[in-house]
Coordinates of C-alpha atoms in Angstrom, one line a residue:
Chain A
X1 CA 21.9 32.4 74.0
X2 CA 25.9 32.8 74.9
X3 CA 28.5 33.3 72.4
X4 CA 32.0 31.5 73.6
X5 CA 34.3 33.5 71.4
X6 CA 38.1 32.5 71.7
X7 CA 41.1 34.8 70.3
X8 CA 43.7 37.5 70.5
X9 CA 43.0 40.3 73.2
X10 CA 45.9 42.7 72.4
X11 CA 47.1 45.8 71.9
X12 CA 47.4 48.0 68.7
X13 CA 49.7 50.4 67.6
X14 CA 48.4 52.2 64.3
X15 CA 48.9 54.6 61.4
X16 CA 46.0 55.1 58.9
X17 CA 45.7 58.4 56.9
X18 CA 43.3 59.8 59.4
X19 CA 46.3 59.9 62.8
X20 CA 48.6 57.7 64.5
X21 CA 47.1 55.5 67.9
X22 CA 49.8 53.9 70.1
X23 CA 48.7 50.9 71.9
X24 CA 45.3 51.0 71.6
X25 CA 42.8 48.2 73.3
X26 CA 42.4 45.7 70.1
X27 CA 42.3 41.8 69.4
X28 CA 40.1 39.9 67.0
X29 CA 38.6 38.9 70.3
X30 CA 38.1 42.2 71.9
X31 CA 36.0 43.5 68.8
X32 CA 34.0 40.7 68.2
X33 CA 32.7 40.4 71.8
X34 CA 32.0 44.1 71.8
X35 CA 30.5 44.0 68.3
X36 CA 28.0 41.1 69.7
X37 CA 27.8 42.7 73.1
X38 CA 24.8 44.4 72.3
X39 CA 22.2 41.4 71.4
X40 CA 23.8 38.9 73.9
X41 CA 25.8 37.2 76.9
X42 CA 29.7 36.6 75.6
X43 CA 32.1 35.1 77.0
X44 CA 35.9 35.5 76.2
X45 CA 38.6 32.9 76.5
X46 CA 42.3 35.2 75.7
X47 CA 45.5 35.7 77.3
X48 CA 46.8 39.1 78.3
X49 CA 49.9 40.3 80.0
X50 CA 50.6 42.6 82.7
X51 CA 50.2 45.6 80.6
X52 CA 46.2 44.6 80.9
X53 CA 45.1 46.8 83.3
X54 CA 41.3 47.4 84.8
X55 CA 40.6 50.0 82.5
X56 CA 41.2 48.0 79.3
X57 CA 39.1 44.8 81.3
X58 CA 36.5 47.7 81.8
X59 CA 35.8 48.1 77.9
X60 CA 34.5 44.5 78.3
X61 CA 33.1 44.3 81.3
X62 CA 31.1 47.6 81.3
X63 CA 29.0 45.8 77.9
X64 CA 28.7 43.1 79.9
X65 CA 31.1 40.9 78.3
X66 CA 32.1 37.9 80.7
X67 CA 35.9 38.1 81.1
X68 CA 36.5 35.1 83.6
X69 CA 37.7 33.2 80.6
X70 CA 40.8 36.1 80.2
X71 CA 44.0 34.1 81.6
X72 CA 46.5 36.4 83.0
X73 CA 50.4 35.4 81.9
X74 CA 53.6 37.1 83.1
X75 CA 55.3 39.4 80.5
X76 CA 53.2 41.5 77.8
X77 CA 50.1 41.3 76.2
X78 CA 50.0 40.3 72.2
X79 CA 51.2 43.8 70.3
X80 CA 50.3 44.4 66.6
X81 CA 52.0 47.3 64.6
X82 CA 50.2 48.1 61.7
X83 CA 49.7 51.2 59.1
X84 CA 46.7 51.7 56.5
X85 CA 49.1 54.8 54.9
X86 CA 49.7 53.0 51.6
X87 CA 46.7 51.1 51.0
X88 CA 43.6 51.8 52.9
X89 CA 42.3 48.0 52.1
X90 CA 45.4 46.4 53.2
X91 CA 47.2 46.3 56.0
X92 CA 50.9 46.6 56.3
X93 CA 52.3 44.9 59.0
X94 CA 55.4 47.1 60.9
X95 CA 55.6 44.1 63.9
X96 CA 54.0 41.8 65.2
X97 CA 55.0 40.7 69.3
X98 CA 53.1 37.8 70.2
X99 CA 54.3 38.1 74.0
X100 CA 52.2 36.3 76.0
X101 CA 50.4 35.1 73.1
X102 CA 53.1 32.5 71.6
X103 CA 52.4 29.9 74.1
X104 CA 48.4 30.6 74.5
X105 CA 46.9 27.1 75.5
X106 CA 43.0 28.2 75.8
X107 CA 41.4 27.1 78.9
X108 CA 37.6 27.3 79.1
X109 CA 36.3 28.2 82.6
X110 CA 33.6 25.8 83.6
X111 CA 30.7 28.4 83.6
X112 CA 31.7 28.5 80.1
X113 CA 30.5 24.8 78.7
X114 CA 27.3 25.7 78.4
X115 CA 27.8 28.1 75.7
X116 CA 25.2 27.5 73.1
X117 CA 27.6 29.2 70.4
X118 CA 30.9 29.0 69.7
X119 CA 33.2 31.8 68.1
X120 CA 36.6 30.7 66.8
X121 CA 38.2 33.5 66.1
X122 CA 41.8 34.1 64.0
X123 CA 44.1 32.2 66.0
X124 CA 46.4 29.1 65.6
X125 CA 43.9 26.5 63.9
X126 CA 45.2 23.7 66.2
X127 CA 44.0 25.8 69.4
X128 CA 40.9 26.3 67.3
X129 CA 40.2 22.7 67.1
X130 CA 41.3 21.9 70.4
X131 CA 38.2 24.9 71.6
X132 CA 35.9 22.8 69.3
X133 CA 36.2 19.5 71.0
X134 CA 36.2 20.8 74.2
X135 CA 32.9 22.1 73.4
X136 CA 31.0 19.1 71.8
X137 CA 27.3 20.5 72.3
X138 CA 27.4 23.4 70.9
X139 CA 24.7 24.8 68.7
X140 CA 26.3 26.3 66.2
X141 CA 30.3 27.1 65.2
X142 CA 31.7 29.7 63.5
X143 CA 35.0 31.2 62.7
X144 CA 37.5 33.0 61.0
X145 CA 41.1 32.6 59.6
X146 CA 43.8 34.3 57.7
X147 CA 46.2 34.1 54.8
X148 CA 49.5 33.0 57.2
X149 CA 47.2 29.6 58.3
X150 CA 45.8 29.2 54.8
X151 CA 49.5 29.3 52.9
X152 CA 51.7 27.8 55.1
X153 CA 49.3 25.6 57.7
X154 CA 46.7 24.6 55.4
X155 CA 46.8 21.3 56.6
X156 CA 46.5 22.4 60.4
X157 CA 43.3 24.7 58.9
X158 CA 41.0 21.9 56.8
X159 CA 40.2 19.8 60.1
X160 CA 38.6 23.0 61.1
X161 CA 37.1 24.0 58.0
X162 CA 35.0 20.9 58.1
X163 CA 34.0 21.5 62.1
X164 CA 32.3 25.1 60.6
X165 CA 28.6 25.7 59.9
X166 CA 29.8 29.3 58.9
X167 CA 33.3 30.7 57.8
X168 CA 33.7 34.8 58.0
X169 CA 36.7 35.4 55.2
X170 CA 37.5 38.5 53.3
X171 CA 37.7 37.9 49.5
X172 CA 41.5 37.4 48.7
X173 CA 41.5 34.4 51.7
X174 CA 38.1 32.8 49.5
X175 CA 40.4 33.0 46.7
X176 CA 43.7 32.0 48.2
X177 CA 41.3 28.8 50.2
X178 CA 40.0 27.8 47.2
X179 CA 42.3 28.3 44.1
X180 CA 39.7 30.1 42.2
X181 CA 39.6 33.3 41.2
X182 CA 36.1 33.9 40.4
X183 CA 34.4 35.1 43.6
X184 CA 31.6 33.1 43.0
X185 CA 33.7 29.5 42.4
X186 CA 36.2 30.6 45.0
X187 CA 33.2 30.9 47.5
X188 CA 31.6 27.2 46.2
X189 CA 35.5 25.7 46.4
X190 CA 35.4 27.0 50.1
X191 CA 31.8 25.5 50.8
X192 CA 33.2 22.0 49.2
X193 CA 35.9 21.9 51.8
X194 CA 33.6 21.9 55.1
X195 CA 31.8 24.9 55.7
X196 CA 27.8 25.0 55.4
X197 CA 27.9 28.3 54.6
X198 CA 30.4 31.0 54.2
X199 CA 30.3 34.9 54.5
X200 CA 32.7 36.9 52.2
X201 CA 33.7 40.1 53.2
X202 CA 34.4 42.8 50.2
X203 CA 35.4 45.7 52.3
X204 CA 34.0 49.3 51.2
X205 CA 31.2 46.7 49.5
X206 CA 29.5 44.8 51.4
X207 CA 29.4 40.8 51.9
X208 CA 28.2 38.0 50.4
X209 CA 27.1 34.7 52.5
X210 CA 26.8 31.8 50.0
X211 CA 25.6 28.2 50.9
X212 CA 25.2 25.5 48.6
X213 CA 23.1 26.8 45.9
X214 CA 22.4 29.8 47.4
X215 CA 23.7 33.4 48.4
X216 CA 22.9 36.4 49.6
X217 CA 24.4 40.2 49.5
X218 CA 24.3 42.4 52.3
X219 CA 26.1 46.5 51.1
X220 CA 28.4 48.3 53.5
X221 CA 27.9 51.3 54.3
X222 CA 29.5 54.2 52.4
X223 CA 31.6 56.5 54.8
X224 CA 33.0 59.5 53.8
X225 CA 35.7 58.8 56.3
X226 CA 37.3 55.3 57.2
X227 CA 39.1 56.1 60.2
X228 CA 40.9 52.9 61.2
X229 CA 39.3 49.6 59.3
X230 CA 41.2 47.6 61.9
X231 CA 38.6 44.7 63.8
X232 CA 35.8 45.6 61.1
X233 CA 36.2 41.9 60.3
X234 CA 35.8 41.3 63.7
X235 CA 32.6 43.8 64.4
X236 CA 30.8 42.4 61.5
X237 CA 31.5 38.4 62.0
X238 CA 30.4 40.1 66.4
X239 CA 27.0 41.8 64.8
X240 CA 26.5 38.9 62.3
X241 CA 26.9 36.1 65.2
X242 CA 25.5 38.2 67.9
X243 CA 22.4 38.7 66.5
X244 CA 21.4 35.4 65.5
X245 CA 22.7 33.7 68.8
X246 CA 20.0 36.4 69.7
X247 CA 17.4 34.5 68.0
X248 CA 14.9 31.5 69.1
X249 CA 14.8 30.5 65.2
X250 CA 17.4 30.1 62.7
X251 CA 15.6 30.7 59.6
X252 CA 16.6 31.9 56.3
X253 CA 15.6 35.9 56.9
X254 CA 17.5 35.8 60.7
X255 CA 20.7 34.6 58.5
X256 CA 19.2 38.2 55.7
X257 CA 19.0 40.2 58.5
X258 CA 22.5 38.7 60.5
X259 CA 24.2 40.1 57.6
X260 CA 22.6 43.8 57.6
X261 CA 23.3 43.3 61.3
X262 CA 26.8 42.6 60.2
X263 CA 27.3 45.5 57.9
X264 CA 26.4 47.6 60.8
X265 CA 28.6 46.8 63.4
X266 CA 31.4 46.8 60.6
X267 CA 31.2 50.1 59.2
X268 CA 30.5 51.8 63.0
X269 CA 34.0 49.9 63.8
X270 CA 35.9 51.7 61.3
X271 CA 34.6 55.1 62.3
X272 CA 36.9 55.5 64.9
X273 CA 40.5 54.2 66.4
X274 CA 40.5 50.7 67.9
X275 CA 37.3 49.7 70.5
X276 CA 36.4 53.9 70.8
X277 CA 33.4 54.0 68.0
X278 CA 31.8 50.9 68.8
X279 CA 32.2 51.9 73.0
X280 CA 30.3 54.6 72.8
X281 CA 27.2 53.1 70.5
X282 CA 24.0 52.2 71.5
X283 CA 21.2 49.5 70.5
X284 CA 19.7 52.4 69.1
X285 CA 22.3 54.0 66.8
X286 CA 22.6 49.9 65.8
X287 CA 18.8 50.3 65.0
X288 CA 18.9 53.2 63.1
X289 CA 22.0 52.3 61.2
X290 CA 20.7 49.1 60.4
X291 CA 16.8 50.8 59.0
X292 CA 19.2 52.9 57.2
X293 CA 21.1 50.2 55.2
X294 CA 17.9 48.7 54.4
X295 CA 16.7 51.8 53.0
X296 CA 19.7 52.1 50.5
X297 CA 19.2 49.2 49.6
X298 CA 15.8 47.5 49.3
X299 CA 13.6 49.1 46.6
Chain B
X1 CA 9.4 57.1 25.7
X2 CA 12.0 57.3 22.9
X3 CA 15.9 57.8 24.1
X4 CA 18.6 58.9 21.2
X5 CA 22.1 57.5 22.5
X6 CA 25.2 58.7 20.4
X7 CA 28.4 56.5 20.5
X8 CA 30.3 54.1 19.6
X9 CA 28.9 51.6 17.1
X10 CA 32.7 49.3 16.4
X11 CA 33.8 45.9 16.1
X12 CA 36.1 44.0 18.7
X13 CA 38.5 41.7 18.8
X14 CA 38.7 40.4 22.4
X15 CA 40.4 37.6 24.4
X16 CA 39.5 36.6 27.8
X17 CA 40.3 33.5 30.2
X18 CA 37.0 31.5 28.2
X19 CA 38.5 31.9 24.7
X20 CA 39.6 34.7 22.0
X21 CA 37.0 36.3 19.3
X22 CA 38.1 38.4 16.3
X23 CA 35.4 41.8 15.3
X24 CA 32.3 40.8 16.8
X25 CA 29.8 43.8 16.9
X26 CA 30.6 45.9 19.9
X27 CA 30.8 49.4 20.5
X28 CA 29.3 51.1 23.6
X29 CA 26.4 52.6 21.6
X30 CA 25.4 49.0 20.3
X31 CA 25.4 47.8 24.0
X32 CA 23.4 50.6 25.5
X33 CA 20.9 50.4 22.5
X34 CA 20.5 46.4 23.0
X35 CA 20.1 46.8 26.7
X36 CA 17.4 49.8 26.4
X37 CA 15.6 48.0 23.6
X38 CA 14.1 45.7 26.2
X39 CA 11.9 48.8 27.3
X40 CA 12.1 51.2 25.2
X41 CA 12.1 52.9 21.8
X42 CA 16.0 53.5 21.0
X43 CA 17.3 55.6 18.3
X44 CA 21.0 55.3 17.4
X45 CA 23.5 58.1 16.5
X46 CA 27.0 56.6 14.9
X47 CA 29.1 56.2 12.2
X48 CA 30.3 53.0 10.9
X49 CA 32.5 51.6 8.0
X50 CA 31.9 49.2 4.7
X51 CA 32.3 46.5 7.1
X52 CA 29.2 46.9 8.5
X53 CA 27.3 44.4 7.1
X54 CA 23.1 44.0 6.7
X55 CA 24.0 41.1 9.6
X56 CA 25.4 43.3 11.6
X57 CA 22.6 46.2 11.8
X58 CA 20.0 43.0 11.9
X59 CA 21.2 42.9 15.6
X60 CA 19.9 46.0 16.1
X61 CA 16.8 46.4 14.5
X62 CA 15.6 43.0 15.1
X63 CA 15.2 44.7 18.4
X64 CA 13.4 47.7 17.4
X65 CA 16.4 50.0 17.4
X66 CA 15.9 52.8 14.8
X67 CA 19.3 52.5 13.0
X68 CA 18.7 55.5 11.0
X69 CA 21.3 58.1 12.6
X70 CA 24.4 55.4 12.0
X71 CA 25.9 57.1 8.8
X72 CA 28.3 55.2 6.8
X73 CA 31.0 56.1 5.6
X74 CA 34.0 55.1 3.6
X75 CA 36.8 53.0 4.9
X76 CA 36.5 50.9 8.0
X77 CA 34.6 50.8 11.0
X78 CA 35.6 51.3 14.6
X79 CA 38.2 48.4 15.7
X80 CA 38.9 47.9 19.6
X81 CA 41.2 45.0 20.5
X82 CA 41.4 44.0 23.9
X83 CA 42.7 41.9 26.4
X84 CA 40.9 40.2 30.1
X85 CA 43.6 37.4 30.6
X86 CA 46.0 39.1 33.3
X87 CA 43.5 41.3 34.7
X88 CA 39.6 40.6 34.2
X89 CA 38.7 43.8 36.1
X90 CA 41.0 46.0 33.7
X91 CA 40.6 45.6 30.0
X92 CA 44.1 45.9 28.7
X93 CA 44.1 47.8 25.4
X94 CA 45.8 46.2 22.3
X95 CA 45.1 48.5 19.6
X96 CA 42.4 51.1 19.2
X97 CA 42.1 51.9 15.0
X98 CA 39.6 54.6 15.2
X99 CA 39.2 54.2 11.5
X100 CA 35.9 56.2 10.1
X101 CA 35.4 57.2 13.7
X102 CA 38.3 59.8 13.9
X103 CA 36.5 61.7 11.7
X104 CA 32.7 61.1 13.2
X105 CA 30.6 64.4 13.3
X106 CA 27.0 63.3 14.9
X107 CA 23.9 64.2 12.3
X108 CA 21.0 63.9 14.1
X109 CA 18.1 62.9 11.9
X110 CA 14.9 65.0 12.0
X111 CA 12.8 62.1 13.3
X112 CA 15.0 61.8 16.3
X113 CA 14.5 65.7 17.7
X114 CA 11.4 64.4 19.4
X115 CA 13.9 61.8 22.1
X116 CA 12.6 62.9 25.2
X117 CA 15.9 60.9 26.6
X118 CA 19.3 61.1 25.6
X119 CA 22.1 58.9 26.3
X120 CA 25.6 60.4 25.3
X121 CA 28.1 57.5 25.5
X122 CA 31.7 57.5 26.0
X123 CA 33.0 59.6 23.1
X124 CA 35.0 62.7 22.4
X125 CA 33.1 65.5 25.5
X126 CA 33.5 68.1 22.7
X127 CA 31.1 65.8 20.7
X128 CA 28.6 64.9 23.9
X129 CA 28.5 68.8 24.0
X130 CA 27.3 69.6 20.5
X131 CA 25.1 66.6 20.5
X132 CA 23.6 67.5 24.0
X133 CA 23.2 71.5 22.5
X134 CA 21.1 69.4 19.5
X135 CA 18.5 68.9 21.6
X136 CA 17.7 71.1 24.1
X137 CA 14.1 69.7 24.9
X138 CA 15.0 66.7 26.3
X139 CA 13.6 65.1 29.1
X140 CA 17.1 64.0 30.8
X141 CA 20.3 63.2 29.8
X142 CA 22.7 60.7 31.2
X143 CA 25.7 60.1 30.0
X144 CA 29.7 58.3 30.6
X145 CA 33.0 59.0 30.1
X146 CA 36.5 57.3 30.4
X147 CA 39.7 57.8 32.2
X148 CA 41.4 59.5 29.1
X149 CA 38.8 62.5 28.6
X150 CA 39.4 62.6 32.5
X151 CA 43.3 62.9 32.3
X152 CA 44.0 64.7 28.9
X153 CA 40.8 66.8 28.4
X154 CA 38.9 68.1 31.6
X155 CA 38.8 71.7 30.1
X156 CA 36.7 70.2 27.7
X157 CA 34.6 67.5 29.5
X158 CA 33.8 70.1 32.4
X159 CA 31.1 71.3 30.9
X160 CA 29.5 68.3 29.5
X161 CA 29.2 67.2 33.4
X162 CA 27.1 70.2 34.2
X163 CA 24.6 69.0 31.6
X164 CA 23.6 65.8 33.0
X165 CA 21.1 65.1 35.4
X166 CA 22.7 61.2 35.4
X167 CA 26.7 60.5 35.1
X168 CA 27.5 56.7 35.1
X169 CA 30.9 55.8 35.8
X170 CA 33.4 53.3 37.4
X171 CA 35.3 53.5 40.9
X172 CA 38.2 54.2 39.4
X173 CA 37.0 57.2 37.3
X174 CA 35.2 58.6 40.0
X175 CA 38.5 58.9 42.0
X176 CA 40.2 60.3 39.2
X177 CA 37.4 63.2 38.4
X178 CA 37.3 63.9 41.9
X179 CA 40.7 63.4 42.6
X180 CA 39.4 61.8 46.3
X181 CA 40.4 58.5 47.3
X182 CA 37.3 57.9 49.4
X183 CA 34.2 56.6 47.4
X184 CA 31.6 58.5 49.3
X185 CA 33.7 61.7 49.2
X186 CA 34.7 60.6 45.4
X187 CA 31.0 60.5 44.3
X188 CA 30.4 63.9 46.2
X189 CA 33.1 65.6 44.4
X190 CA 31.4 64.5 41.1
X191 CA 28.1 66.2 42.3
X192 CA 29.8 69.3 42.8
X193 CA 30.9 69.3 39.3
X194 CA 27.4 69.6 37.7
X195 CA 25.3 66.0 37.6
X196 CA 22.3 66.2 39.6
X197 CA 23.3 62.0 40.2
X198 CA 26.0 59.7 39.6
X199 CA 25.9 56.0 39.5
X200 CA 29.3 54.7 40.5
X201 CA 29.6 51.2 39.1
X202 CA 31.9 48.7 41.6
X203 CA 32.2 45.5 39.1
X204 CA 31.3 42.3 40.6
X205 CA 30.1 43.9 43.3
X206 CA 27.6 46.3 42.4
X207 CA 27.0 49.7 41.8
X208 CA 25.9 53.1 44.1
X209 CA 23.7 55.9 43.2
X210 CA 24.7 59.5 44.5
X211 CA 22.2 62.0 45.0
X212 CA 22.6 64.9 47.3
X213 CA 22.9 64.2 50.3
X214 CA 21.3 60.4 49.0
X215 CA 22.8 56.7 48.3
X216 CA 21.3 53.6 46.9
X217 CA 23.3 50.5 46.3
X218 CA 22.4 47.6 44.1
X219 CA 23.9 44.7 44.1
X220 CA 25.8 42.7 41.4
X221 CA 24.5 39.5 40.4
X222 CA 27.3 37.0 41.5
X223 CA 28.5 35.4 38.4
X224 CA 30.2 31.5 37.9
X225 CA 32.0 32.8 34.8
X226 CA 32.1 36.4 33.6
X227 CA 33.3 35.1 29.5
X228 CA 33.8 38.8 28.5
X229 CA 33.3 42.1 30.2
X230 CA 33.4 44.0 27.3
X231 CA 30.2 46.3 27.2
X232 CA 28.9 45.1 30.6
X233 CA 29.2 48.8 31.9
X234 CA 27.3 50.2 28.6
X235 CA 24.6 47.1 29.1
X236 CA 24.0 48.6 32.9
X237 CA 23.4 52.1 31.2
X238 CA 21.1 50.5 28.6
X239 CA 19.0 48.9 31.9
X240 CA 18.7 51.8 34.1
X241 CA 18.0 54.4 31.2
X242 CA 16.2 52.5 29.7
X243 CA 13.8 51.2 32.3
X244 CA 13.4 54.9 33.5
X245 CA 12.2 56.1 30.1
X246 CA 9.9 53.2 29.9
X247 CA 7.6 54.6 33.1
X248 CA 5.6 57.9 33.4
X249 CA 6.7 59.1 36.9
X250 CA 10.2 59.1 38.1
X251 CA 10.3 58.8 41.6
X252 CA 12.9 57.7 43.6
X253 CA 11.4 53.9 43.8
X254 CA 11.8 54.1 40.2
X255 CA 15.6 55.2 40.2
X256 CA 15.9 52.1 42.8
X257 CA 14.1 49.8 40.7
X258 CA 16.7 51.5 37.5
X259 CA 19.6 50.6 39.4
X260 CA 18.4 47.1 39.8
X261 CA 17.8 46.7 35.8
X262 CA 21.0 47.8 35.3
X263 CA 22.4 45.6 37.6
X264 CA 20.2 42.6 35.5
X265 CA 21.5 44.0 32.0
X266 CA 25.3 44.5 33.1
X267 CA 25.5 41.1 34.3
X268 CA 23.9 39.3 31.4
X269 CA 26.2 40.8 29.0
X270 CA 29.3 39.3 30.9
X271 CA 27.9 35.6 30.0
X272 CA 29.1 35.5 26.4
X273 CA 31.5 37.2 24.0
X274 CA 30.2 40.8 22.3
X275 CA 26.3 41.2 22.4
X276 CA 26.1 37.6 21.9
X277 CA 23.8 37.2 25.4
X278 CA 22.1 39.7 24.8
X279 CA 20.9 38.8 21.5
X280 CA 19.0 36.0 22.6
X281 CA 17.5 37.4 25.8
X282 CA 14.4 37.9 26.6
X283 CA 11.6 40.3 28.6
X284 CA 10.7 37.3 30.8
X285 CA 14.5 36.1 31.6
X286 CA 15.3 39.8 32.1
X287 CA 12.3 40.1 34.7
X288 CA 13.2 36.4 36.5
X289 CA 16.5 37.8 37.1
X290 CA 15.3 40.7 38.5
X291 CA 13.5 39.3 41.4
X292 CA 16.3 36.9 41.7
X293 CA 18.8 39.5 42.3
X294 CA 15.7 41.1 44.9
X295 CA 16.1 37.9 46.5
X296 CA 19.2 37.9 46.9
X297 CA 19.5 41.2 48.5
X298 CA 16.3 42.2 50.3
X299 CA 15.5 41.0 53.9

């Protein structure tokens, strides 16, 4: 079934010990749809500027990714500056140009309203809400968010929250959402607030996805070299979504194996700069990755 | 079959976020012996104080432990005082009176030479060495180590390290022994400096076992309130050794299965102050949370 994923397509200029990438093809967006590209039909609502050109549409398109949905806006694409120098598991942000970005209004084509899944990816939680209710029969929602909407537009964010049958956060948003510092009460004090379920993302560890009463651990995959961790939010919440929008049943083990799938398509994302590791994969690396991580981790 | 551990056998006085306690029985020797007892036989090497009371070896043999190797001697025991309330992932050290342990020389009694197992805790390498030199018939031995032997005396903990076939240590040591900031690459460079394996413990969530060329990870069990960390890492020993001592073939199913009881012991010992939870556990509660933390993890 489609996935209707909405956020930043952009442009990424990075530093992580491994080299230095200028403008690279990135976007919360961008990584998710390729990440979920290879178990189904996605469909992107973005804006880019002129600096978009056929070869950066042609990441998409070529995975079969549904681009109609990419509006086209006079000036320059959204254009993050980031290095990974200092701190591998944080970011620092250098700049941040929102160009064409700053006044996004989403627009969903009309081949798009029959998406049975709806991605709502780190962006502005009133556009977020706005894609929700536009799309009133979807299946299923999902999202993601950051620490800028949690601290200073929290009450922008909690409408949204409560629209959510799954959240994808990293740890430090769980704790910063919630007020707790346990992981395990910061993950329950997220759950209270409107999700059914939420997935927390521990980096170099794994993720956990905990409902009420119940949780689950998927590991990462060790890598002896994490190239650029940029978008491997992104990949995982793309595998994680992808696959079970792949599914005719939503039962306990497709949510199990979602997050293996998850863990996958997170750690191939960090193997390389930008989009370049997870454009070059296959459904069979994705397999054998994926038997893999089972195998270092079931007994 | 029988492990000897040698180690610490000490009283601390502790204060976490869930309350303060003054020279409850601690000591990473008295952990790992607790947490082995479960499966196996356990034979103690130490040295305590007058202050080690008939109450206070109770807790030990009441499980079966074989206290006979803890020699007293005159003056006080071991006394560790800690603090969890800025930083529970970080113990911050108060005071450290090594008392009748400055002067501890392990005796190892005749009816211990048979320990097909050994277990040399976090103490002085020079000691590990000599102890490990002891009994040259062993089956295995396993043993940890801290960031200070790490920092001040490599030369001397070197060649303890190509003694073991099992080294279990934390992220944070592993980077420093290996001087690599990766953990993949971290647990690598530990293999190249003598143990045949080393567990790499991540906290809350988890721990990794590094063979050549191998990895297994095992998750953590995710805990509402951890009430004191203290001995948690020690407890995980006591688990894995002692549930690979306990069966007749080691295979690599069993080292999975070790890394899972480890993971089961570590996190019970987080639920209450000292050795107080595991005290009054049990076989059956230690098996129910070991297929709870399957379920939680396996597909």
């Amino acid at each position: 079934m489609a996935i209707l994923v909405v956020g930043s397509v952009a442009f990424d200029s990075l530093e992580t010990p491994s080299g230095k990438r200028e403008r690279v093809l990135g976007g919360a967006a961008t990584h998710f749809a390729l990440a979920a590209s290879f178990f189904t039909d996605v469909r992107v609502v973005g804006v880019v500027g002129e600096d978009f050109l056929p070869e950066h549409e042609a990441v998409l398109t070529s995975k079969g990714v549904d681009t109609k949905g990419i509006e086209r806006a006079p000036g320059k694409s959204f254009h993050w500056t980031g290095s990974y120098v200092k701190d591998m598991n944080a970011a620092e942000t250098l700049a941040t140009d929102l160009n064409v970005f700053a006044a996004f209004e989403p627009k969903i084509p009309a081949s798009y309203l029959d998406s049975e899944y709806l991605f709502l990816a780190n962006i502005d939680p009133v556009l977020q809400l706005r894609v929700r209710q536009q799309m009133p029969g979807v299946k299923m929602v999902a999202g993601d968010t950051m620490n800028y909407w949690i601290g200073a537009h929290r009450e922008k964010l909690l409408p949204v929250l409560r629209e959510l049958d799954v959240l994808l956060i990293n740890d430090g948003e769980a704790k910063m959402l919630s007020g707790e510092a346990n992981g395990l009460r910061a993950a329950q004090g997220v759950i209270a607030l409107g999700p059914k379920a939420v997935v927390v993302k521990h980096g170099e560890y794994g993720a956990t996805m905990y409902e009420a009463g119940r949780a689950f651990r998927a590991p990462a995959m060790p890598l002896g070299e994490v190239v650029d961790p940029t978008g491997a939010g992104d990949s995982f919440a793309g595998g994680f979504y992808g696959y079970l929008a792949s599914q005719s049943e939503l039962t306990p083990e497709t949510f199990r194996t979602a997050m293996f799938y998850g863990s996958v398509l997170g750690s191939l994302a960090c193997e390389r700069f930008g989009t370049e590791r997870l454009q070059e994969t296959t459904r069979k690396e994705i397999e054998d990755r994926f038997h893999h991580l089972k195998a270092i981790s079931h007994i």
